[in-house]
Coordinates of C-alpha atoms in Angstrom, one line a residue:
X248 CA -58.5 80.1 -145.5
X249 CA -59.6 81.9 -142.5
X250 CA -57.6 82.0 -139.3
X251 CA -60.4 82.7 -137.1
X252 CA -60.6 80.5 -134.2
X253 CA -63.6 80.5 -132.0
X254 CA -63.0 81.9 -128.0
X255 CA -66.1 81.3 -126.7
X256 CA -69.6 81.8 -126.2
X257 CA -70.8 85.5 -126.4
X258 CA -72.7 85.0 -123.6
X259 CA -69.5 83.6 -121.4
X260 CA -68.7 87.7 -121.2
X261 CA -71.0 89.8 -119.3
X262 CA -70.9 93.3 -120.7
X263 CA -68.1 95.4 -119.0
X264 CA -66.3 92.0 -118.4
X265 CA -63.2 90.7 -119.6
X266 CA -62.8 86.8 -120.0
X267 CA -59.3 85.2 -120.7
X268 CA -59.2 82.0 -123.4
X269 CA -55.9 80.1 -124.4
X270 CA -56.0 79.9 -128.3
X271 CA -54.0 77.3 -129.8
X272 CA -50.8 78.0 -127.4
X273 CA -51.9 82.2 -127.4
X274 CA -52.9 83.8 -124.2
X275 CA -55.5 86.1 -125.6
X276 CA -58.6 88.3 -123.6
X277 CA -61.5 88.7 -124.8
X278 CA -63.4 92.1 -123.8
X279 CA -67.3 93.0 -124.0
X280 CA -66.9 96.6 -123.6
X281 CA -69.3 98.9 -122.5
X282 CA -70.1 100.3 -126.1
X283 CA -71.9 96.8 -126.7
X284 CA -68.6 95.4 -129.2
X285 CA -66.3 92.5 -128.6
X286 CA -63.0 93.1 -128.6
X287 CA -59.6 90.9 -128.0
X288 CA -55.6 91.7 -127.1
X289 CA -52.6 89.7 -126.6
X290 CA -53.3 88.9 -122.5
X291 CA -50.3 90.1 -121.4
X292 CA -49.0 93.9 -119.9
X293 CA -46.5 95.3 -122.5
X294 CA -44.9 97.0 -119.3
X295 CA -44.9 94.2 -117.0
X296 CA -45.9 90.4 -117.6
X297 CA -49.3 90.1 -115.9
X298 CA -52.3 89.0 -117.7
X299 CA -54.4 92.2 -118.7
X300 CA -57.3 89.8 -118.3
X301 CA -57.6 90.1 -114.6
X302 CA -58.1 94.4 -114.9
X303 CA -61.0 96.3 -114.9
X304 CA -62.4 97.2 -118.3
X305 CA -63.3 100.9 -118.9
X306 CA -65.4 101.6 -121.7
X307 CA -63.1 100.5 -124.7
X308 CA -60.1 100.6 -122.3
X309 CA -58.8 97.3 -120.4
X310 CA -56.3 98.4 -117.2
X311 CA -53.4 96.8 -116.1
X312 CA -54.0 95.5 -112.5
X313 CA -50.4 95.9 -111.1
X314 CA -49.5 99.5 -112.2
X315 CA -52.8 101.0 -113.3
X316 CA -51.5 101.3 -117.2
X317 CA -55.0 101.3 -119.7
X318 CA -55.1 99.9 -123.3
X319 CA -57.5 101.0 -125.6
X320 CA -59.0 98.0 -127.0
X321 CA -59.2 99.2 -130.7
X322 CA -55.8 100.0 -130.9
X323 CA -53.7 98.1 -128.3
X324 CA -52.1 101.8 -127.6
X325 CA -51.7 102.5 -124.1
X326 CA -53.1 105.3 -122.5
X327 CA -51.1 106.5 -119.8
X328 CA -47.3 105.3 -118.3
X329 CA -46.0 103.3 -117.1
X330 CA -46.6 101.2 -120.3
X331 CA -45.2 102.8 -123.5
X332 CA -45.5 100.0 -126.0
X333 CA -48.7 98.7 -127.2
X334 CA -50.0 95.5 -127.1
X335 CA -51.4 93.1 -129.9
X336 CA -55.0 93.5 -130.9
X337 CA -57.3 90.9 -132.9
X338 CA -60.2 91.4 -135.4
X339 CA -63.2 89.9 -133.6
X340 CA -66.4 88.7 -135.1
X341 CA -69.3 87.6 -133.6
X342 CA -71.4 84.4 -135.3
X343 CA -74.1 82.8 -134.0
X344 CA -74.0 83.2 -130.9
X345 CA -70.1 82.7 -130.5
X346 CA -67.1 85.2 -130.5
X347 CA -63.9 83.8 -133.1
X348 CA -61.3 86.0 -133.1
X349 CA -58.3 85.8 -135.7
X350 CA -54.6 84.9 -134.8
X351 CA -53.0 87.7 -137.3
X352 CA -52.8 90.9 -135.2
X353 CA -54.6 94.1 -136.5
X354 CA -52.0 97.0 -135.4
X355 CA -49.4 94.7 -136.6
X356 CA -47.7 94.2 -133.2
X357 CA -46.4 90.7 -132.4
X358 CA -45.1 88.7 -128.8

């Protein structure tokens, strides 16, 4: 059984955008970065709880609004301090039309 959930439209996220969804209880953002690909994280800071959703995405980076911390979007990993830990990332796939993303994190990091 696949735990893929649908987001939302792939259209609801202008390239360079970042769009944040509730899925089933998980605050979750979902990123169309500037290399074209969809990607979703766990929408919260790992350094401070703010939603990551509401920074400015850099290429396959997503920056945290309050302190400026980035997270690359492939690898939840941050990228420069404040934040040391990373932050859950989700395999995203992209099906007619709509972006589903699943609930079991691919760097293994939980919230």
């Amino acid at each position: 059984m696949s735990d893929f959930v649908r987001a939302c439209a792939a259209d609801e996220v202008a390239k360079g955008a970042a769009l944040a969804v509730d899925l089933a209880g998980t605050p979750v953002v979902v990123v169309h970065a500037e290399d074209d690909g969809f990607y979703a994280a766990y929408d919260e800071c790992s350094h401070a709880a703010v939603a990551l959703s509401e920074g400015e995405v850099d290429g396959c980076t997503l920056e945290c609004w309050l302190h400026g911390s980035r997270f690359d979007l492939r690898t939840g990993e941050p990228t420069g301090l404040p934040a040391t830990e990373p932050v859950p990332v989700f395999p995203v796939e992209v099906r007619d039309g709509d972006v589903y993303v699943s609930m079991t994190p691919s760097n293994g990091v939980t919230r």
